[in-house]
PDB file of C-alpha atoms in Angstrom:
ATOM      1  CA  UNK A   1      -3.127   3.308   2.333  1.00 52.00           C
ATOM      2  CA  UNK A   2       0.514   2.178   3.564  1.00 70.00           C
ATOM      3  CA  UNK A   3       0.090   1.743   7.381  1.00 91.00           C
ATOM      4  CA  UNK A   4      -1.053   3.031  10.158  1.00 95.00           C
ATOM      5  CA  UNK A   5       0.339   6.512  11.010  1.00 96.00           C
ATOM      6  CA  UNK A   6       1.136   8.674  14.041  1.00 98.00           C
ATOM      7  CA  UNK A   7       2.318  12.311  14.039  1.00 97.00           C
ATOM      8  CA  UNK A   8       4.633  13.471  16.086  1.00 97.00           C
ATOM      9  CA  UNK A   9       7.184  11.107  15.910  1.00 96.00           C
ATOM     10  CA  UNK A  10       9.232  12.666  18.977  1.00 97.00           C
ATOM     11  CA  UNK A  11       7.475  15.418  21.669  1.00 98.00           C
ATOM     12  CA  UNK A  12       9.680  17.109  24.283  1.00 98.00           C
ATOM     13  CA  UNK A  13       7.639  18.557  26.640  1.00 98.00           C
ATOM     14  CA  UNK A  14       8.126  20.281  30.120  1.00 97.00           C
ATOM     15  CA  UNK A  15       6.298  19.115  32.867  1.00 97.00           C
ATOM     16  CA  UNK A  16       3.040  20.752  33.638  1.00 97.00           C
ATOM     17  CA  UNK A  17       1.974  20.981  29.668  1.00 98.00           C
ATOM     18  CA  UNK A  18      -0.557  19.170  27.856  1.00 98.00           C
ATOM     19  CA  UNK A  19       0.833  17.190  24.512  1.00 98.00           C
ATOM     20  CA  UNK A  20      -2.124  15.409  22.400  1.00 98.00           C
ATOM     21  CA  UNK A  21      -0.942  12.462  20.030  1.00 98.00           C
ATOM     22  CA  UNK A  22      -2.555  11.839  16.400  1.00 98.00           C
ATOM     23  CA  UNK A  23      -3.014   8.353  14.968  1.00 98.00           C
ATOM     24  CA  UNK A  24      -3.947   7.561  11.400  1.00 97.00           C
ATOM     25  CA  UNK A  25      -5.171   3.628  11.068  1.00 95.00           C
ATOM     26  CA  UNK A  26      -5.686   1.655   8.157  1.00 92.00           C
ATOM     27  CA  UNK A  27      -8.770   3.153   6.494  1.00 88.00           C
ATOM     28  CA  UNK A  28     -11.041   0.280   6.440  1.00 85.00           C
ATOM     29  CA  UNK A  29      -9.423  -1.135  10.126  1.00 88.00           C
ATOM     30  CA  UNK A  30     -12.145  -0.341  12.354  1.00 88.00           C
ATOM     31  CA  UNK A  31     -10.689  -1.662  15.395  1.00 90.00           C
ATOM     32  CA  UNK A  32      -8.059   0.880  16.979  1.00 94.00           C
ATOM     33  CA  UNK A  33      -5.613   0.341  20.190  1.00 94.00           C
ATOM     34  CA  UNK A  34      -3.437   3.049  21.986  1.00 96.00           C
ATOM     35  CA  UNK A  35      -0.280   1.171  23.760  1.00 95.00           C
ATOM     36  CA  UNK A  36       2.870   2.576  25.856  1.00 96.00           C
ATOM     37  CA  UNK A  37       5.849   1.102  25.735  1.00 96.00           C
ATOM     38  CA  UNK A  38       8.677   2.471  28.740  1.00 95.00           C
ATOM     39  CA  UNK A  39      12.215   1.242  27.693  1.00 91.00           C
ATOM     40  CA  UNK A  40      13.552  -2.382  28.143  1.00 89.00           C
ATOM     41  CA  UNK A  41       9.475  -3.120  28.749  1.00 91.00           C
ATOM     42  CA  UNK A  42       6.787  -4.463  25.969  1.00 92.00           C
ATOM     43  CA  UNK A  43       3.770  -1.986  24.871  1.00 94.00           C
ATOM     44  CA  UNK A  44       1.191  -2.327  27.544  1.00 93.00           C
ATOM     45  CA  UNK A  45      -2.296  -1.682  26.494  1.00 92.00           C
ATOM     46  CA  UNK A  46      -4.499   1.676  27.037  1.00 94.00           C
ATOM     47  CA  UNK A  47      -7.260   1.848  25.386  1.00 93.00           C
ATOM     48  CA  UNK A  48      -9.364   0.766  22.572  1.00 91.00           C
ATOM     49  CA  UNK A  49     -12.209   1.821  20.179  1.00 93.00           C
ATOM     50  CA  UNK A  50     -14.698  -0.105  17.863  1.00 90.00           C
ATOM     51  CA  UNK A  51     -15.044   2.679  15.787  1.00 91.00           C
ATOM     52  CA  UNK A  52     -16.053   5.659  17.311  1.00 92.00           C
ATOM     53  CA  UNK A  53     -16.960   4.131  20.527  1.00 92.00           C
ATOM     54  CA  UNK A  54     -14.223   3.890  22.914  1.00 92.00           C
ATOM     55  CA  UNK A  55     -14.880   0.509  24.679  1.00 89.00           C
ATOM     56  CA  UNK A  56     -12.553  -0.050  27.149  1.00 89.00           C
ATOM     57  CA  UNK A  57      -9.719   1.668  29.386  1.00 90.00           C
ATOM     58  CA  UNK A  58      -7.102   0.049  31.160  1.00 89.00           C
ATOM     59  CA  UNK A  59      -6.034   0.934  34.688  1.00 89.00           C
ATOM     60  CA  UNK A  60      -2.787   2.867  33.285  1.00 86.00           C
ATOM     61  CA  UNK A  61      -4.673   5.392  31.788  1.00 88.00           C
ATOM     62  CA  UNK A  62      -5.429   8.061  34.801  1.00 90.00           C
ATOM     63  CA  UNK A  63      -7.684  11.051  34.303  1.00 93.00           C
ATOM     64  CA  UNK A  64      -5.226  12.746  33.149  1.00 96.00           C
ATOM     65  CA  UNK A  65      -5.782  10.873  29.753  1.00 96.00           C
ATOM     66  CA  UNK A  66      -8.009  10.767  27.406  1.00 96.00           C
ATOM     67  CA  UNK A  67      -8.381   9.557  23.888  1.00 96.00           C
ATOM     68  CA  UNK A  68     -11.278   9.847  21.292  1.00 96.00           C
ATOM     69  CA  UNK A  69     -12.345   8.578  17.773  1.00 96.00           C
ATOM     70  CA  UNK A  70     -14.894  11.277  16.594  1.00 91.00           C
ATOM     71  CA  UNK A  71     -15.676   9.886  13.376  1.00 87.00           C
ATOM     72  CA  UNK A  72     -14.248   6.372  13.482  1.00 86.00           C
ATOM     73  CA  UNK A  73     -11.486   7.201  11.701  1.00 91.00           C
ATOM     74  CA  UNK A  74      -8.113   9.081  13.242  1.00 96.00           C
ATOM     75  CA  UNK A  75      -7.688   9.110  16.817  1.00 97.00           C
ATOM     76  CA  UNK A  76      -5.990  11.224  19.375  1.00 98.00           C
ATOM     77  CA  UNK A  77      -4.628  11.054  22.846  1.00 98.00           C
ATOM     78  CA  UNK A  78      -4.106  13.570  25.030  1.00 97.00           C
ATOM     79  CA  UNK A  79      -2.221  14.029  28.127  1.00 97.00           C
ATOM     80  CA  UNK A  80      -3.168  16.742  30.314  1.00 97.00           C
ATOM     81  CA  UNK A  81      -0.107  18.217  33.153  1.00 97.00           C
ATOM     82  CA  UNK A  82       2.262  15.866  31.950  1.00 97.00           C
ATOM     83  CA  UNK A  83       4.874  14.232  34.738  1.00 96.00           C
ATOM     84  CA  UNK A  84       7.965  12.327  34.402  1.00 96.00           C
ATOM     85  CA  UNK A  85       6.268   9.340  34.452  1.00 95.00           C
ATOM     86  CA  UNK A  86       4.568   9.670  31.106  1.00 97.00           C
ATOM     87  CA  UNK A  87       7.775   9.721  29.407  1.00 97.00           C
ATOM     88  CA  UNK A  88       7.410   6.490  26.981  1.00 97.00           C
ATOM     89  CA  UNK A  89       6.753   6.097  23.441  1.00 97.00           C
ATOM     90  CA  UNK A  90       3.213   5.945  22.754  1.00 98.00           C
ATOM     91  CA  UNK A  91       2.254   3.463  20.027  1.00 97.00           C
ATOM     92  CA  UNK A  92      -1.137   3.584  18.159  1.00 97.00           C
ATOM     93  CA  UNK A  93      -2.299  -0.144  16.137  1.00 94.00           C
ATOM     94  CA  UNK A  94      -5.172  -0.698  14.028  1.00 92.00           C
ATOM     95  CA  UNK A  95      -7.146  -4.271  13.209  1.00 88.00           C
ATOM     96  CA  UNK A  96      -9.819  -5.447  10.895  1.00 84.00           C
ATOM     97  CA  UNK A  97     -11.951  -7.239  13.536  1.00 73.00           C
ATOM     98  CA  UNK A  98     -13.885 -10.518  12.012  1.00 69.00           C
ATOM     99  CA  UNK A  99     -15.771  -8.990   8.991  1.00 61.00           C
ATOM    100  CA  UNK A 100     -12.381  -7.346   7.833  1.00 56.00           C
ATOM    101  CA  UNK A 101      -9.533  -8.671   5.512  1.00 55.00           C
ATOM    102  CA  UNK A 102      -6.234  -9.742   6.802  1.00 58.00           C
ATOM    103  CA  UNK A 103      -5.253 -10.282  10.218  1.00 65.00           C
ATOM    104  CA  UNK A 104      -3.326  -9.216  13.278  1.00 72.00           C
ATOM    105  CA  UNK A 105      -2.416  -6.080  14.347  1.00 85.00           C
ATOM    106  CA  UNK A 106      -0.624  -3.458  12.300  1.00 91.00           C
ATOM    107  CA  UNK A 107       1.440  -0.609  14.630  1.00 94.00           C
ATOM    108  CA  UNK A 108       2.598   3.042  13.499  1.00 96.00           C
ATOM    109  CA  UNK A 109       6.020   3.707  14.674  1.00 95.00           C
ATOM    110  CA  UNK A 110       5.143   5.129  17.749  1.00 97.00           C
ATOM    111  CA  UNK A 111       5.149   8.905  19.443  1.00 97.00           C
ATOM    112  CA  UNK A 112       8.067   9.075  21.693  1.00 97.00           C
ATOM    113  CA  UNK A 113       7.349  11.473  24.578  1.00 98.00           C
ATOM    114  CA  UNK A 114      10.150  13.083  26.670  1.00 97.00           C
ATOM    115  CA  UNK A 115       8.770  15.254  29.736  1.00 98.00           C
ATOM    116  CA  UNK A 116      11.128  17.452  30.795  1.00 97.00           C
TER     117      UNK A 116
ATOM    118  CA  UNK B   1      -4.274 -15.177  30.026  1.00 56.00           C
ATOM    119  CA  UNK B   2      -1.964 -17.793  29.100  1.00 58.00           C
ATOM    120  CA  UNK B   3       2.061 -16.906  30.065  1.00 87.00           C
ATOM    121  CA  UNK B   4       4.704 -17.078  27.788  1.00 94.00           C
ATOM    122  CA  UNK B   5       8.753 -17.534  28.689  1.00 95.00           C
ATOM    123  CA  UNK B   6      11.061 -16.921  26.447  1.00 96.00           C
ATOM    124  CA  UNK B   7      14.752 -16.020  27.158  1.00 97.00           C
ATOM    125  CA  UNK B   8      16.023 -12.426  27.155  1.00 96.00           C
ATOM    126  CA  UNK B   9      18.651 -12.814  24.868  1.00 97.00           C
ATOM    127  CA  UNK B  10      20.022 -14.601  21.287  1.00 97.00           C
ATOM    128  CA  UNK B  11      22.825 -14.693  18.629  1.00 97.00           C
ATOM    129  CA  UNK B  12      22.806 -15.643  15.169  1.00 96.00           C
ATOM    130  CA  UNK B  13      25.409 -15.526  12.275  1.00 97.00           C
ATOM    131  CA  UNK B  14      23.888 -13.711   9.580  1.00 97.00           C
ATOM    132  CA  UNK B  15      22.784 -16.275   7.027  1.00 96.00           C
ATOM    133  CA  UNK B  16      22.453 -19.641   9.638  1.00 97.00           C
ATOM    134  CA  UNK B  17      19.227 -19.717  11.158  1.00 97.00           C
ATOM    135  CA  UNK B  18      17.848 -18.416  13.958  1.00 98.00           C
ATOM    136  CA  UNK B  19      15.349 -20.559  15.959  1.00 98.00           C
ATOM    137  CA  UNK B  20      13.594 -18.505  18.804  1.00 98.00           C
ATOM    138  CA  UNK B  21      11.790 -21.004  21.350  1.00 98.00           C
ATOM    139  CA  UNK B  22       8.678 -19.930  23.904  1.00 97.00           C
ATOM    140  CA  UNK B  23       7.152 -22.038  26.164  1.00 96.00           C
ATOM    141  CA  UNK B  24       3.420 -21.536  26.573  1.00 95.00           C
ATOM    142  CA  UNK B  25       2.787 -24.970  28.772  1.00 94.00           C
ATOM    143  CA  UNK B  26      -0.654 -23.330  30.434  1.00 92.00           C
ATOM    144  CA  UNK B  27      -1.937 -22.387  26.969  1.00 93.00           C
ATOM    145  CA  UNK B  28      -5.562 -23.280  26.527  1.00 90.00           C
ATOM    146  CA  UNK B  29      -7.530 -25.109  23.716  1.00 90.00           C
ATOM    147  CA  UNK B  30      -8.925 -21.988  21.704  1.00 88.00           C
ATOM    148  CA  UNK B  31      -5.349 -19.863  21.549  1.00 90.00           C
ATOM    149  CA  UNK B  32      -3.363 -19.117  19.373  1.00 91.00           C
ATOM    150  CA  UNK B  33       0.442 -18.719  19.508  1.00 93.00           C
ATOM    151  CA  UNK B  34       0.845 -14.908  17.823  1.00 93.00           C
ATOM    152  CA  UNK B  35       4.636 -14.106  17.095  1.00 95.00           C
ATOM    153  CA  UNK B  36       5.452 -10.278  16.531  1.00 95.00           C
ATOM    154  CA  UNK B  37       8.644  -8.687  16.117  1.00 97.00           C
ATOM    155  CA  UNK B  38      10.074  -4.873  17.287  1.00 97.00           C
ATOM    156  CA  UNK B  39      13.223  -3.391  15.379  1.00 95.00           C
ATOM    157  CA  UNK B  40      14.913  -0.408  17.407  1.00 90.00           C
ATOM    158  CA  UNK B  41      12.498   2.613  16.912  1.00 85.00           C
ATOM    159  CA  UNK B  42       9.747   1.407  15.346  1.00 92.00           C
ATOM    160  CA  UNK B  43       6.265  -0.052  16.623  1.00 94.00           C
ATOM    161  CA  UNK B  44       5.771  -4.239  16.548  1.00 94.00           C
ATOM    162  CA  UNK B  45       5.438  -6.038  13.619  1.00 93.00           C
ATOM    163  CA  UNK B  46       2.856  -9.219  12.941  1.00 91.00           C
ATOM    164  CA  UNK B  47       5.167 -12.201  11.354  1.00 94.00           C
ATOM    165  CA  UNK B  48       3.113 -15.484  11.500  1.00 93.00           C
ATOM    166  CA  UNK B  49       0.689 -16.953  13.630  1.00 92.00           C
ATOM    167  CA  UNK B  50      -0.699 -20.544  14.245  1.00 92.00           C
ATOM    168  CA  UNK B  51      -3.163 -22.717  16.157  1.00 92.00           C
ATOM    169  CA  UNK B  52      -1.481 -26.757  16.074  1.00 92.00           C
ATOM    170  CA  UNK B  53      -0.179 -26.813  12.675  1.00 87.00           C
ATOM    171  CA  UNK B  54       3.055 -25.824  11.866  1.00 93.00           C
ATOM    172  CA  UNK B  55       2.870 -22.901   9.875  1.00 94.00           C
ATOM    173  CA  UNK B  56       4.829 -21.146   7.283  1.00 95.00           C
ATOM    174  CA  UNK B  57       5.093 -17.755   5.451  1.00 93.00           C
ATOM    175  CA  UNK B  58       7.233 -15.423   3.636  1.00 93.00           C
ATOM    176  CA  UNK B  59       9.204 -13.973   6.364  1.00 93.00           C
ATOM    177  CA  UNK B  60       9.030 -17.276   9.272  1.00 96.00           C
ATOM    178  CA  UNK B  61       7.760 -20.730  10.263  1.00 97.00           C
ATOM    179  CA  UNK B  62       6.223 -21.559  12.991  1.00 97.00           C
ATOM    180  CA  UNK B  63       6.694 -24.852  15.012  1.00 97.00           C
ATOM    181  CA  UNK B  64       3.970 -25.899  17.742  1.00 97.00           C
ATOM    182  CA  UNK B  65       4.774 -28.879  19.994  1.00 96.00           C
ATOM    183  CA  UNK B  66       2.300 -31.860  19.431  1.00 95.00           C
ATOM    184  CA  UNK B  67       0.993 -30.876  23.278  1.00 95.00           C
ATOM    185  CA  UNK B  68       1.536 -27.607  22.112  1.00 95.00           C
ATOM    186  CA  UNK B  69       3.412 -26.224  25.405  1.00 95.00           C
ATOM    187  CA  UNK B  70       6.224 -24.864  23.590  1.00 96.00           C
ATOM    188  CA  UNK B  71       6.885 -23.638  20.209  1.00 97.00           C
ATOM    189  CA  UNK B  72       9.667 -22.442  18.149  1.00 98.00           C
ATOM    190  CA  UNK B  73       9.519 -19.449  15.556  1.00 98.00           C
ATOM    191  CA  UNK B  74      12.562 -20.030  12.574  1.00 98.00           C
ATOM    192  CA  UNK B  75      13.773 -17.192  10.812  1.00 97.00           C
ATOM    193  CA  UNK B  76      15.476 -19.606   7.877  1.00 96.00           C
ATOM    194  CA  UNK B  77      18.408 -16.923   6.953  1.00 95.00           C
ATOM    195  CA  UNK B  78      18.912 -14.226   9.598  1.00 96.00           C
ATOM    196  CA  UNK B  79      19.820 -10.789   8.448  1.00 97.00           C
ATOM    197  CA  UNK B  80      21.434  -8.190   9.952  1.00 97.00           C
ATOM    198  CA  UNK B  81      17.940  -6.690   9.306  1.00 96.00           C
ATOM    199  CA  UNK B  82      16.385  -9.325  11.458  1.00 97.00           C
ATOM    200  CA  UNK B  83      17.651  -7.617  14.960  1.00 98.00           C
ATOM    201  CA  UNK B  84      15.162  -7.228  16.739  1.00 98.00           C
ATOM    202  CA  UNK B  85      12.799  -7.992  19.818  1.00 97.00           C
ATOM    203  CA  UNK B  86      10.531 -10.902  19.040  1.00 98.00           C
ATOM    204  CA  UNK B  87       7.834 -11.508  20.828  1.00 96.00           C
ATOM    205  CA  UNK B  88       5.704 -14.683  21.543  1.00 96.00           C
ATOM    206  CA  UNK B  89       1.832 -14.072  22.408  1.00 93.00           C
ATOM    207  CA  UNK B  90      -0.866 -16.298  23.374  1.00 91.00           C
ATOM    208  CA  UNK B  91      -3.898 -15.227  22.773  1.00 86.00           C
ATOM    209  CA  UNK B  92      -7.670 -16.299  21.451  1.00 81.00           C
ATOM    210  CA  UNK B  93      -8.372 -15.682  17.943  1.00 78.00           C
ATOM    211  CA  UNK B  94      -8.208 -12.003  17.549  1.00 75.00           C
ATOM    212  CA  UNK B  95     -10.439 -11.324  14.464  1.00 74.00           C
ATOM    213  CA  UNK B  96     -13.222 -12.169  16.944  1.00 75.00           C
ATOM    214  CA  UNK B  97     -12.183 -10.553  20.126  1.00 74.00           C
ATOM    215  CA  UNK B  98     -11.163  -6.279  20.603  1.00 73.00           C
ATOM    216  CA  UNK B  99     -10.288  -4.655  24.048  1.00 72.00           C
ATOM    217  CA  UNK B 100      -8.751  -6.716  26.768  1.00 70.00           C
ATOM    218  CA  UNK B 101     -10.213  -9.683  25.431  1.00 70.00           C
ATOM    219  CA  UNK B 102      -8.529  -9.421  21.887  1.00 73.00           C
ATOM    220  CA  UNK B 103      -5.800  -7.111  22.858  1.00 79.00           C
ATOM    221  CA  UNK B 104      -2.395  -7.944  22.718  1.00 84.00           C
ATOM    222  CA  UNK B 105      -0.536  -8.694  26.132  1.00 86.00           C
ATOM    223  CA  UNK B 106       3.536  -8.326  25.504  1.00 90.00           C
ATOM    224  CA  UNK B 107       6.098  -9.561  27.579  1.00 89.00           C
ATOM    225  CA  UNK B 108       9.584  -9.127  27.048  1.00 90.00           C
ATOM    226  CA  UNK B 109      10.578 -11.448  24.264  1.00 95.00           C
ATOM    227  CA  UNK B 110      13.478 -12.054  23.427  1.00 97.00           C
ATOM    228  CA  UNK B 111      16.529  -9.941  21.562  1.00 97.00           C
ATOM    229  CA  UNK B 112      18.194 -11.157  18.746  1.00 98.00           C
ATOM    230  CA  UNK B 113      21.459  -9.637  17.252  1.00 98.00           C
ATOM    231  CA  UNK B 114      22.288 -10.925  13.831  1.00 97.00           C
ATOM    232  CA  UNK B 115      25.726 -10.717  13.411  1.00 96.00           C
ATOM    233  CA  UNK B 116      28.117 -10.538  10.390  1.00 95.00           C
TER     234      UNK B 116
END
């Protein structure tokens, strides 16, 4: 297991469309965070799941998001009628919790969304 | 949530050190000082961490103030590889917090440009 992963890389999109965004963590991370990061600004937090259960949203993610965890393991978000706005790269992270080896955070390289 | 300043912008000769400061002067008792880095393209990366005691590890070391209101991450001999955004977090002791209690809250941090 080498990282976390996130597939696409890049997603050009026209405005209107829905995209949805894979993320591979660490297999035995059972802590998993969605970020977005818009140029020149730091990843700002959207979401998070304790293994299946998504436990809390932040006020950036609108209904037109929505990210699950069905078995615990991968996780995907989806954006529904994209806008302009949502253009950022999305970046998925993955952390052992207290029972788990290791520490921190560990980020994939990110999903860079371009609405069009 | 404790702040963190740090400035926008630093240069470093490739092979001198580079010594990054933050200043974290409202940071409370149980926090840590969490320092992550962000090369162009790819999602953040965990480098060291520390509660009061300096700390050290292959890649940095990490300086905390006695008070510990500031601190200083050294990168001993900067590569060109080292260019990057580097971030300083405070946060509480995230192997027992997830969400927004454990999540991690990014600023700007600071870019450094190792130069030949």
């Amino acid at each position: 297991d080498t990282g976390v992963s996130q597939d696409p890389r890049h997603k050009i999109t026209k405005r209107g469309q829905n995209v949805t965004f894979r993320c591979d963590p660490i297999s035995e991370h059972n802590r998993l965070y969605w970020y977005r990061q818009t140029l020149g600004q730091g990843p700002e937090f959207l979401t998070y799941f304790q293994n299946e259960a998504q436990l809390e949203k932040s006020r950036l993610l609108s209904d037109r998001f929505s990210a699950e965890r069905p078995k615990g393991s991968f996780s995907t978000l989806e954006i529904q009628r994209t806008e302009q706005g949502d253009s950022a790269m999305y970046l998925c992270a993955s952390s052992p919790g207290r029972t788990g080896r290791g520490y921190g955070y560990t980020f994939g390289s990110g999903t860079r969304l371009t609405v069009v | 949530d404790a702040k963190t300043t740090q400035p926008p912008s630093m240069d470093c000769a490739e092979g001198r050190a580079a010594n990054l400061p933050c200043n974290h002067s409202t940071i409370s008792g149980n926090e840590y000082v969490y320092w992550y880095r962000q090369i162009h393209s790819q999602g953040p990366q965990y480098i060291i961490h520390g509660l009061k005691n300096n700390e050290t590890n292959e890649m940095a070391s990490l300086i905390i103030t006695e008070d510990r209101k500031s601190s200083t991450l050294i990168l001993p001999h900067a590569t060109l590889r080292d260019t990057a955004v580097y971030y300083c977090i405070v946060r509480v002791d995230l192997r027992d917090y997830g969400g927004s209690q454990g999540n991690l809250i990014f600023g700007k941090g600071t870019k450094l440009s190792v130069k030949p």
